[in-house]
């Protein structure tokens, strides 16, 4: 099979949209960065957001691959950010 005949992965052709040109930063790194900027410890963020300390730690360490968007929104709001903060460049 030549390179031209190989099946393309999802999103690799014009019909499905081009893959991103640069790799986006992992949301867990952004969450950690925003927590650091806000000056909150994990415990303080847990108290402000209502999300457990162990959940915050697991998010930041990428142990949870598909986080609850509801919990992420609670965390961001507790730090003074909106949900789109994880989609924009810092």
PDB file of N, CA and C in Angstrom:
ATOM      1  N   UNK A   1       0.842  -1.177   0.000  1.00  0.00           N
ATOM      2  CA  UNK A   1       0.000   0.000   0.000  1.00  0.00           C
ATOM      3  C   UNK A   1       0.887   1.239   0.000  1.00  0.00           C
ATOM      4  N   UNK A   2       0.670   2.124  -0.926  1.00  0.00           N
ATOM      5  CA  UNK A   2       1.464   3.349  -0.996  1.00  0.00           C
ATOM      6  C   UNK A   2       0.913   4.367  -0.035  1.00  0.00           C
ATOM      7  N   UNK A   3       1.686   5.427   0.180  1.00  0.00           N
ATOM      8  CA  UNK A   3       1.233   6.491   1.078  1.00  0.00           C
ATOM      9  C   UNK A   3      -0.064   7.118   0.595  1.00  0.00           C
ATOM     10  N   UNK A   4      -0.234   7.200  -0.724  1.00  0.00           N
ATOM     11  CA  UNK A   4      -1.447   7.805  -1.277  1.00  0.00           C
ATOM     12  C   UNK A   4      -2.690   6.963  -1.001  1.00  0.00           C
ATOM     13  N   UNK A   5      -2.519   5.667  -0.839  1.00  0.00           N
ATOM     14  CA  UNK A   5      -3.658   4.771  -0.664  1.00  0.00           C
ATOM     15  C   UNK A   5      -4.007   4.502   0.799  1.00  0.00           C
ATOM     16  N   UNK A   6      -3.190   4.960   1.715  1.00  0.00           N
ATOM     17  CA  UNK A   6      -3.471   4.723   3.140  1.00  0.00           C
ATOM     18  C   UNK A   6      -4.707   5.498   3.552  1.00  0.00           C
ATOM     19  N   UNK A   7      -5.465   4.896   4.449  1.00  0.00           N
ATOM     20  CA  UNK A   7      -6.643   5.590   4.978  1.00  0.00           C
ATOM     21  C   UNK A   7      -6.185   6.723   5.881  1.00  0.00           C
ATOM     22  N   UNK A   8      -6.863   7.797   5.792  1.00  0.00           N
ATOM     23  CA  UNK A   8      -6.521   8.937   6.627  1.00  0.00           C
ATOM     24  C   UNK A   8      -7.253   8.838   7.952  1.00  0.00           C
ATOM     25  N   UNK A   9      -6.619   9.330   8.985  1.00  0.00           N
ATOM     26  CA  UNK A   9      -7.246   9.363  10.307  1.00  0.00           C
ATOM     27  C   UNK A   9      -8.303  10.453  10.317  1.00  0.00           C
ATOM     28  N   UNK A  10      -9.207  10.383  11.275  1.00  0.00           N
ATOM     29  CA  UNK A  10     -10.272  11.362  11.405  1.00  0.00           C
ATOM     30  C   UNK A  10      -9.683  12.775  11.418  1.00  0.00           C
ATOM     31  N   UNK A  11     -10.233  13.642  10.597  1.00  0.00           N
ATOM     32  CA  UNK A  11      -9.824  15.041  10.590  1.00  0.00           C
ATOM     33  C   UNK A  11      -8.625  15.347   9.732  1.00  0.00           C
ATOM     34  N   UNK A  12      -8.094  14.375   9.001  1.00  0.00           N
ATOM     35  CA  UNK A  12      -6.895  14.629   8.210  1.00  0.00           C
ATOM     36  C   UNK A  12      -7.174  14.999   6.759  1.00  0.00           C
ATOM     37  N   UNK A  13      -8.404  15.030   6.358  1.00  0.00           N
ATOM     38  CA  UNK A  13      -8.660  15.477   4.996  1.00  0.00           C
ATOM     39  C   UNK A  13      -9.551  16.709   5.020  1.00  0.00           C
ATOM     40  N   UNK A  14      -9.636  17.386   3.893  1.00  0.00           N
ATOM     41  CA  UNK A  14     -10.348  18.654   3.836  1.00  0.00           C
ATOM     42  C   UNK A  14     -11.828  18.486   4.177  1.00  0.00           C
ATOM     43  N   UNK A  15     -12.417  17.360   3.838  1.00  0.00           N
ATOM     44  CA  UNK A  15     -13.835  17.146   4.105  1.00  0.00           C
ATOM     45  C   UNK A  15     -14.113  17.136   5.604  1.00  0.00           C
ATOM     46  N   UNK A  16     -13.231  16.538   6.371  1.00  0.00           N
ATOM     47  CA  UNK A  16     -13.439  16.423   7.818  1.00  0.00           C
ATOM     48  C   UNK A  16     -12.777  17.559   8.586  1.00  0.00           C
ATOM     49  N   UNK A  17     -12.077  18.411   7.913  1.00  0.00           N
ATOM     50  CA  UNK A  17     -11.376  19.497   8.591  1.00  0.00           C
ATOM     51  C   UNK A  17      -9.921  19.142   8.817  1.00  0.00           C
ATOM     52  N   UNK A  18      -9.095  20.121   8.754  1.00  0.00           N
ATOM     53  CA  UNK A  18      -7.664  19.904   8.944  1.00  0.00           C
ATOM     54  C   UNK A  18      -7.343  19.765  10.418  1.00  0.00           C
ATOM     55  N   UNK A  19      -6.347  18.949  10.758  1.00  0.00           N
ATOM     56  CA  UNK A  19      -5.928  18.850  12.164  1.00  0.00           C
ATOM     57  C   UNK A  19      -5.286  20.165  12.593  1.00  0.00           C
ATOM     58  N   UNK A  20      -5.275  20.454  13.882  1.00  0.00           N
ATOM     59  CA  UNK A  20      -4.654  21.699  14.340  1.00  0.00           C
ATOM     60  C   UNK A  20      -3.198  21.762  13.919  1.00  0.00           C
ATOM     61  N   UNK A  21      -2.748  22.942  13.551  1.00  0.00           N
ATOM     62  CA  UNK A  21      -1.360  23.126  13.115  1.00  0.00           C
ATOM     63  C   UNK A  21      -0.392  22.980  14.284  1.00  0.00           C
ATOM     64  N   UNK A  22      -0.769  23.482  15.447  1.00  0.00           N
ATOM     65  CA  UNK A  22       0.091  23.314  16.607  1.00  0.00           C
ATOM     66  C   UNK A  22      -0.704  22.607  17.698  1.00  0.00           C
ATOM     67  N   UNK A  23      -0.009  21.827  18.458  1.00  0.00           N
ATOM     68  CA  UNK A  23      -0.671  21.060  19.514  1.00  0.00           C
ATOM     69  C   UNK A  23      -1.166  22.012  20.604  1.00  0.00           C
ATOM     70  N   UNK A  24      -2.429  21.858  20.970  1.00  0.00           N
ATOM     71  CA  UNK A  24      -2.983  22.685  22.030  1.00  0.00           C
ATOM     72  C   UNK A  24      -2.465  22.220  23.383  1.00  0.00           C
ATOM     73  N   UNK A  25      -2.318  23.158  24.293  1.00  0.00           N
ATOM     74  CA  UNK A  25      -1.863  22.825  25.635  1.00  0.00           C
ATOM     75  C   UNK A  25      -2.931  21.998  26.344  1.00  0.00           C
ATOM     76  N   UNK A  26      -2.512  21.003  27.086  1.00  0.00           N
ATOM     77  CA  UNK A  26      -3.440  20.136  27.799  1.00  0.00           C
ATOM     78  C   UNK A  26      -4.201  20.962  28.835  1.00  0.00           C
ATOM     79  N   UNK A  27      -5.507  20.722  28.934  1.00  0.00           N
ATOM     80  CA  UNK A  27      -6.353  21.484  29.853  1.00  0.00           C
ATOM     81  C   UNK A  27      -5.869  21.392  31.290  1.00  0.00           C
ATOM     82  N   UNK A  28      -5.266  20.261  31.689  1.00  0.00           N
ATOM     83  CA  UNK A  28      -4.786  20.103  33.068  1.00  0.00           C
ATOM     84  C   UNK A  28      -3.648  21.082  33.358  1.00  0.00           C
ATOM     85  N   UNK A  29      -2.787  21.319  32.377  1.00  0.00           N
ATOM     86  CA  UNK A  29      -1.706  22.297  32.548  1.00  0.00           C
ATOM     87  C   UNK A  29      -2.277  23.701  32.707  1.00  0.00           C
ATOM     88  N   UNK A  30      -3.316  23.990  31.933  1.00  0.00           N
ATOM     89  CA  UNK A  30      -3.958  25.301  32.014  1.00  0.00           C
ATOM     90  C   UNK A  30      -4.629  25.468  33.380  1.00  0.00           C
ATOM     91  N   UNK A  31      -5.301  24.426  33.845  1.00  0.00           N
ATOM     92  CA  UNK A  31      -5.943  24.476  35.160  1.00  0.00           C
ATOM     93  C   UNK A  31      -4.908  24.759  36.253  1.00  0.00           C
ATOM     94  N   UNK A  32      -3.788  24.050  36.200  1.00  0.00           N
ATOM     95  CA  UNK A  32      -2.718  24.257  37.180  1.00  0.00           C
ATOM     96  C   UNK A  32      -2.193  25.692  37.101  1.00  0.00           C
ATOM     97  N   UNK A  33      -1.948  26.174  35.886  1.00  0.00           N
ATOM     98  CA  UNK A  33      -1.419  27.518  35.688  1.00  0.00           C
ATOM     99  C   UNK A  33      -2.389  28.580  36.233  1.00  0.00           C
ATOM    100  N   UNK A  34      -3.668  28.394  35.964  1.00  0.00           N
ATOM    101  CA  UNK A  34      -4.658  29.351  36.461  1.00  0.00           C
ATOM    102  C   UNK A  34      -4.763  29.320  37.979  1.00  0.00           C
ATOM    103  N   UNK A  35      -4.637  28.134  38.561  1.00  0.00           N
ATOM    104  CA  UNK A  35      -4.673  28.027  40.031  1.00  0.00           C
ATOM    105  C   UNK A  35      -3.477  28.754  40.631  1.00  0.00           C
ATOM    106  N   UNK A  36      -2.308  28.576  40.016  1.00  0.00           N
ATOM    107  CA  UNK A  36      -1.108  29.260  40.497  1.00  0.00           C
ATOM    108  C   UNK A  36      -1.267  30.775  40.391  1.00  0.00           C
ATOM    109  N   UNK A  37      -1.798  31.245  39.252  1.00  0.00           N
ATOM    110  CA  UNK A  37      -2.010  32.688  39.056  1.00  0.00           C
ATOM    111  C   UNK A  37      -3.009  33.249  40.057  1.00  0.00           C
ATOM    112  N   UNK A  38      -3.986  32.442  40.434  1.00  0.00           N
ATOM    113  CA  UNK A  38      -5.005  32.915  41.375  1.00  0.00           C
ATOM    114  C   UNK A  38      -4.488  32.932  42.809  1.00  0.00           C
ATOM    115  N   UNK A  39      -3.359  32.270  43.045  1.00  0.00           N
ATOM    116  CA  UNK A  39      -2.766  32.256  44.380  1.00  0.00           C
ATOM    117  C   UNK A  39      -3.449  31.316  45.349  1.00  0.00           C
ATOM    118  N   UNK A  40      -4.225  30.361  44.830  1.00  0.00           N
ATOM    119  CA  UNK A  40      -4.947  29.426  45.688  1.00  0.00           C
ATOM    120  C   UNK A  40      -4.232  28.085  45.781  1.00  0.00           C
ATOM    121  N   UNK A  41      -4.241  27.518  46.963  1.00  0.00           N
ATOM    122  CA  UNK A  41      -3.770  26.143  47.125  1.00  0.00           C
ATOM    123  C   UNK A  41      -4.890  25.219  46.657  1.00  0.00           C
ATOM    124  N   UNK A  42      -4.606  23.945  46.536  1.00  0.00           N
ATOM    125  CA  UNK A  42      -5.658  22.991  46.173  1.00  0.00           C
ATOM    126  C   UNK A  42      -6.768  22.970  47.222  1.00  0.00           C
ATOM    127  N   UNK A  43      -6.375  23.052  48.483  1.00  0.00           N
ATOM    128  CA  UNK A  43      -7.353  23.042  49.580  1.00  0.00           C
ATOM    129  C   UNK A  43      -8.250  24.278  49.495  1.00  0.00           C
ATOM    130  N   UNK A  44      -7.648  25.442  49.282  1.00  0.00           N
ATOM    131  CA  UNK A  44      -8.433  26.665  49.170  1.00  0.00           C
ATOM    132  C   UNK A  44      -9.379  26.611  47.972  1.00  0.00           C
ATOM    133  N   UNK A  45      -8.872  26.103  46.842  1.00  0.00           N
ATOM    134  CA  UNK A  45      -9.704  25.995  45.651  1.00  0.00           C
ATOM    135  C   UNK A  45     -10.859  25.020  45.884  1.00  0.00           C
ATOM    136  N   UNK A  46     -10.577  23.938  46.589  1.00  0.00           N
ATOM    137  CA  UNK A  46     -11.632  22.967  46.912  1.00  0.00           C
ATOM    138  C   UNK A  46     -12.716  23.616  47.758  1.00  0.00           C
ATOM    139  N   UNK A  47     -12.305  24.408  48.751  1.00  0.00           N
ATOM    140  CA  UNK A  47     -13.270  25.081  49.619  1.00  0.00           C
ATOM    141  C   UNK A  47     -14.105  26.098  48.838  1.00  0.00           C
ATOM    142  N   UNK A  48     -13.474  26.828  47.938  1.00  0.00           N
ATOM    143  CA  UNK A  48     -14.170  27.859  47.152  1.00  0.00           C
ATOM    144  C   UNK A  48     -15.110  27.265  46.107  1.00  0.00           C
ATOM    145  N   UNK A  49     -14.717  26.121  45.532  1.00  0.00           N
ATOM    146  CA  UNK A  49     -15.457  25.559  44.401  1.00  0.00           C
ATOM    147  C   UNK A  49     -16.439  24.453  44.788  1.00  0.00           C
ATOM    148  N   UNK A  50     -16.162  23.776  45.909  1.00  0.00           N
ATOM    149  CA  UNK A  50     -16.974  22.620  46.277  1.00  0.00           C
ATOM    150  C   UNK A  50     -16.512  21.333  45.618  1.00  0.00           C
ATOM    151  N   UNK A  51     -15.410  21.384  44.883  1.00  0.00           N
ATOM    152  CA  UNK A  51     -14.833  20.203  44.241  1.00  0.00           C
ATOM    153  C   UNK A  51     -13.763  19.649  45.181  1.00  0.00           C
ATOM    154  N   UNK A  52     -13.727  18.342  45.352  1.00  0.00           N
ATOM    155  CA  UNK A  52     -12.789  17.729  46.292  1.00  0.00           C
ATOM    156  C   UNK A  52     -11.324  17.956  45.954  1.00  0.00           C
ATOM    157  N   UNK A  53     -10.513  18.038  46.995  1.00  0.00           N
ATOM    158  CA  UNK A  53      -9.072  18.232  46.826  1.00  0.00           C
ATOM    159  C   UNK A  53      -8.473  17.116  45.974  1.00  0.00           C
ATOM    160  N   UNK A  54      -8.869  15.876  46.233  1.00  0.00           N
ATOM    161  CA  UNK A  54      -8.298  14.752  45.471  1.00  0.00           C
ATOM    162  C   UNK A  54      -8.705  14.833  43.996  1.00  0.00           C
ATOM    163  N   UNK A  55      -9.892  15.333  43.715  1.00  0.00           N
ATOM    164  CA  UNK A  55     -10.318  15.503  42.321  1.00  0.00           C
ATOM    165  C   UNK A  55      -9.465  16.556  41.634  1.00  0.00           C
ATOM    166  N   UNK A  56      -9.214  17.659  42.309  1.00  0.00           N
ATOM    167  CA  UNK A  56      -8.363  18.718  41.754  1.00  0.00           C
ATOM    168  C   UNK A  56      -6.968  18.170  41.479  1.00  0.00           C
ATOM    169  N   UNK A  57      -6.429  17.430  42.447  1.00  0.00           N
ATOM    170  CA  UNK A  57      -5.101  16.830  42.274  1.00  0.00           C
ATOM    171  C   UNK A  57      -5.097  15.865  41.093  1.00  0.00           C
ATOM    172  N   UNK A  58      -6.105  15.038  40.979  1.00  0.00           N
ATOM    173  CA  UNK A  58      -6.179  14.081  39.873  1.00  0.00           C
ATOM    174  C   UNK A  58      -6.314  14.786  38.523  1.00  0.00           C
ATOM    175  N   UNK A  59      -7.045  15.889  38.479  1.00  0.00           N
ATOM    176  CA  UNK A  59      -7.145  16.672  37.249  1.00  0.00           C
ATOM    177  C   UNK A  59      -5.773  17.218  36.862  1.00  0.00           C
ATOM    178  N   UNK A  60      -5.098  17.847  37.819  1.00  0.00           N
ATOM    179  CA  UNK A  60      -3.813  18.479  37.530  1.00  0.00           C
ATOM    180  C   UNK A  60      -2.729  17.464  37.161  1.00  0.00           C
ATOM    181  N   UNK A  61      -2.839  16.274  37.670  1.00  0.00           N
ATOM    182  CA  UNK A  61      -1.846  15.227  37.358  1.00  0.00           C
ATOM    183  C   UNK A  61      -2.262  14.364  36.171  1.00  0.00           C
ATOM    184  N   UNK A  62      -3.332  14.771  35.511  1.00  0.00           N
ATOM    185  CA  UNK A  62      -3.834  14.100  34.303  1.00  0.00           C
ATOM    186  C   UNK A  62      -4.239  12.650  34.569  1.00  0.00           C
ATOM    187  N   UNK A  63      -4.689  12.368  35.785  1.00  0.00           N
ATOM    188  CA  UNK A  63      -5.143  11.018  36.133  1.00  0.00           C
ATOM    189  C   UNK A  63      -6.586  10.793  35.712  1.00  0.00           C
ATOM    190  N   UNK A  64      -7.298  11.872  35.437  1.00  0.00           N
ATOM    191  CA  UNK A  64      -8.674  11.782  34.953  1.00  0.00           C
ATOM    192  C   UNK A  64      -8.662  12.306  33.525  1.00  0.00           C
ATOM    193  N   UNK A  65      -8.890  11.407  32.569  1.00  0.00           N
ATOM    194  CA  UNK A  65      -8.750  11.794  31.164  1.00  0.00           C
ATOM    195  C   UNK A  65      -9.936  12.585  30.636  1.00  0.00           C
ATOM    196  N   UNK A  66     -11.114  12.343  31.161  1.00  0.00           N
ATOM    197  CA  UNK A  66     -12.299  13.069  30.711  1.00  0.00           C
ATOM    198  C   UNK A  66     -13.001  13.681  31.922  1.00  0.00           C
ATOM    199  N   UNK A  67     -12.628  14.911  32.245  1.00  0.00           N
ATOM    200  CA  UNK A  67     -13.190  15.537  33.443  1.00  0.00           C
ATOM    201  C   UNK A  67     -14.642  15.953  33.239  1.00  0.00           C
ATOM    202  N   UNK A  68     -15.315  16.131  34.332  1.00  0.00           N
ATOM    203  CA  UNK A  68     -16.671  16.665  34.307  1.00  0.00           C
ATOM    204  C   UNK A  68     -16.599  18.144  33.948  1.00  0.00           C
ATOM    205  N   UNK A  69     -17.272  18.530  32.879  1.00  0.00           N
ATOM    206  CA  UNK A  69     -17.265  19.938  32.474  1.00  0.00           C
ATOM    207  C   UNK A  69     -17.905  20.798  33.562  1.00  0.00           C
ATOM    208  N   UNK A  70     -18.856  20.227  34.269  1.00  0.00           N
ATOM    209  CA  UNK A  70     -19.496  20.929  35.377  1.00  0.00           C
ATOM    210  C   UNK A  70     -18.469  21.270  36.464  1.00  0.00           C
ATOM    211  N   UNK A  71     -17.626  20.293  36.830  1.00  0.00           N
ATOM    212  CA  UNK A  71     -16.617  20.530  37.871  1.00  0.00           C
ATOM    213  C   UNK A  71     -15.541  21.491  37.390  1.00  0.00           C
ATOM    214  N   UNK A  72     -15.140  21.368  36.140  1.00  0.00           N
ATOM    215  CA  UNK A  72     -14.141  22.289  35.597  1.00  0.00           C
ATOM    216  C   UNK A  72     -14.693  23.718  35.641  1.00  0.00           C
ATOM    217  N   UNK A  73     -15.964  23.868  35.298  1.00  0.00           N
ATOM    218  CA  UNK A  73     -16.575  25.195  35.333  1.00  0.00           C
ATOM    219  C   UNK A  73     -16.618  25.737  36.761  1.00  0.00           C
ATOM    220  N   UNK A  74     -16.943  24.891  37.745  1.00  0.00           N
ATOM    221  CA  UNK A  74     -16.934  25.316  39.147  1.00  0.00           C
ATOM    222  C   UNK A  74     -15.540  25.781  39.581  1.00  0.00           C
ATOM    223  N   UNK A  75     -14.520  25.023  39.185  1.00  0.00           N
ATOM    224  CA  UNK A  75     -13.141  25.377  39.533  1.00  0.00           C
ATOM    225  C   UNK A  75     -12.750  26.716  38.917  1.00  0.00           C
ATOM    226  N   UNK A  76     -13.048  26.868  37.633  1.00  0.00           N
ATOM    227  CA  UNK A  76     -12.693  28.114  36.952  1.00  0.00           C
ATOM    228  C   UNK A  76     -13.412  29.308  37.567  1.00  0.00           C
ATOM    229  N   UNK A  77     -14.692  29.150  37.862  1.00  0.00           N
ATOM    230  CA  UNK A  77     -15.462  30.250  38.469  1.00  0.00           C
ATOM    231  C   UNK A  77     -14.902  30.620  39.838  1.00  0.00           C
ATOM    232  N   UNK A  78     -14.480  29.630  40.608  1.00  0.00           N
ATOM    233  CA  UNK A  78     -13.916  29.896  41.939  1.00  0.00           C
ATOM    234  C   UNK A  78     -12.614  30.684  41.841  1.00  0.00           C
ATOM    235  N   UNK A  79     -11.929  30.565  40.697  1.00  0.00           N
ATOM    236  CA  UNK A  79     -10.673  31.299  40.479  1.00  0.00           C
ATOM    237  C   UNK A  79     -10.900  32.616  39.740  1.00  0.00           C
ATOM    238  N   UNK A  80     -12.167  32.893  39.388  1.00  0.00           N
ATOM    239  CA  UNK A  80     -12.483  34.142  38.708  1.00  0.00           C
ATOM    240  C   UNK A  80     -12.395  34.071  37.194  1.00  0.00           C
ATOM    241  N   UNK A  81     -12.460  32.868  36.636  1.00  0.00           N
ATOM    242  CA  UNK A  81     -12.381  32.687  35.185  1.00  0.00           C
ATOM    243  C   UNK A  81     -13.680  32.079  34.661  1.00  0.00           C
ATOM    244  N   UNK A  82     -13.869  32.224  33.354  1.00  0.00           N
ATOM    245  CA  UNK A  82     -14.989  31.579  32.691  1.00  0.00           C
ATOM    246  C   UNK A  82     -14.474  30.354  31.951  1.00  0.00           C
ATOM    247  N   UNK A  83     -15.394  29.510  31.512  1.00  0.00           N
ATOM    248  CA  UNK A  83     -15.024  28.263  30.853  1.00  0.00           C
ATOM    249  C   UNK A  83     -14.122  28.471  29.647  1.00  0.00           C
ATOM    250  N   UNK A  84     -14.295  29.549  28.919  1.00  0.00           N
ATOM    251  CA  UNK A  84     -13.457  29.753  27.734  1.00  0.00           C
ATOM    252  C   UNK A  84     -12.003  30.030  28.070  1.00  0.00           C
ATOM    253  N   UNK A  85     -11.654  30.178  29.347  1.00  0.00           N
ATOM    254  CA  UNK A  85     -10.269  30.402  29.753  1.00  0.00           C
ATOM    255  C   UNK A  85      -9.367  29.239  29.382  1.00  0.00           C
ATOM    256  N   UNK A  86      -9.924  28.030  29.282  1.00  0.00           N
ATOM    257  CA  UNK A  86      -9.070  26.892  28.931  1.00  0.00           C
ATOM    258  C   UNK A  86      -8.902  26.750  27.416  1.00  0.00           C
ATOM    259  N   UNK A  87      -9.574  27.614  26.649  1.00  0.00           N
ATOM    260  CA  UNK A  87      -9.483  27.548  25.198  1.00  0.00           C
ATOM    261  C   UNK A  87      -8.713  28.723  24.597  1.00  0.00           C
ATOM    262  N   UNK A  88      -8.308  29.672  25.408  1.00  0.00           N
ATOM    263  CA  UNK A  88      -7.593  30.827  24.890  1.00  0.00           C
ATOM    264  C   UNK A  88      -6.159  30.801  25.380  1.00  0.00           C
ATOM    265  N   UNK A  89      -5.291  31.472  24.642  1.00  0.00           N
ATOM    266  CA  UNK A  89      -3.880  31.511  24.989  1.00  0.00           C
ATOM    267  C   UNK A  89      -3.672  32.397  26.198  1.00  0.00           C
ATOM    268  N   UNK A  90      -2.773  32.010  27.095  1.00  0.00           N
ATOM    269  CA  UNK A  90      -2.525  32.755  28.335  1.00  0.00           C
ATOM    270  C   UNK A  90      -1.316  33.635  28.163  1.00  0.00           C
TER     271      UNK A  90
END
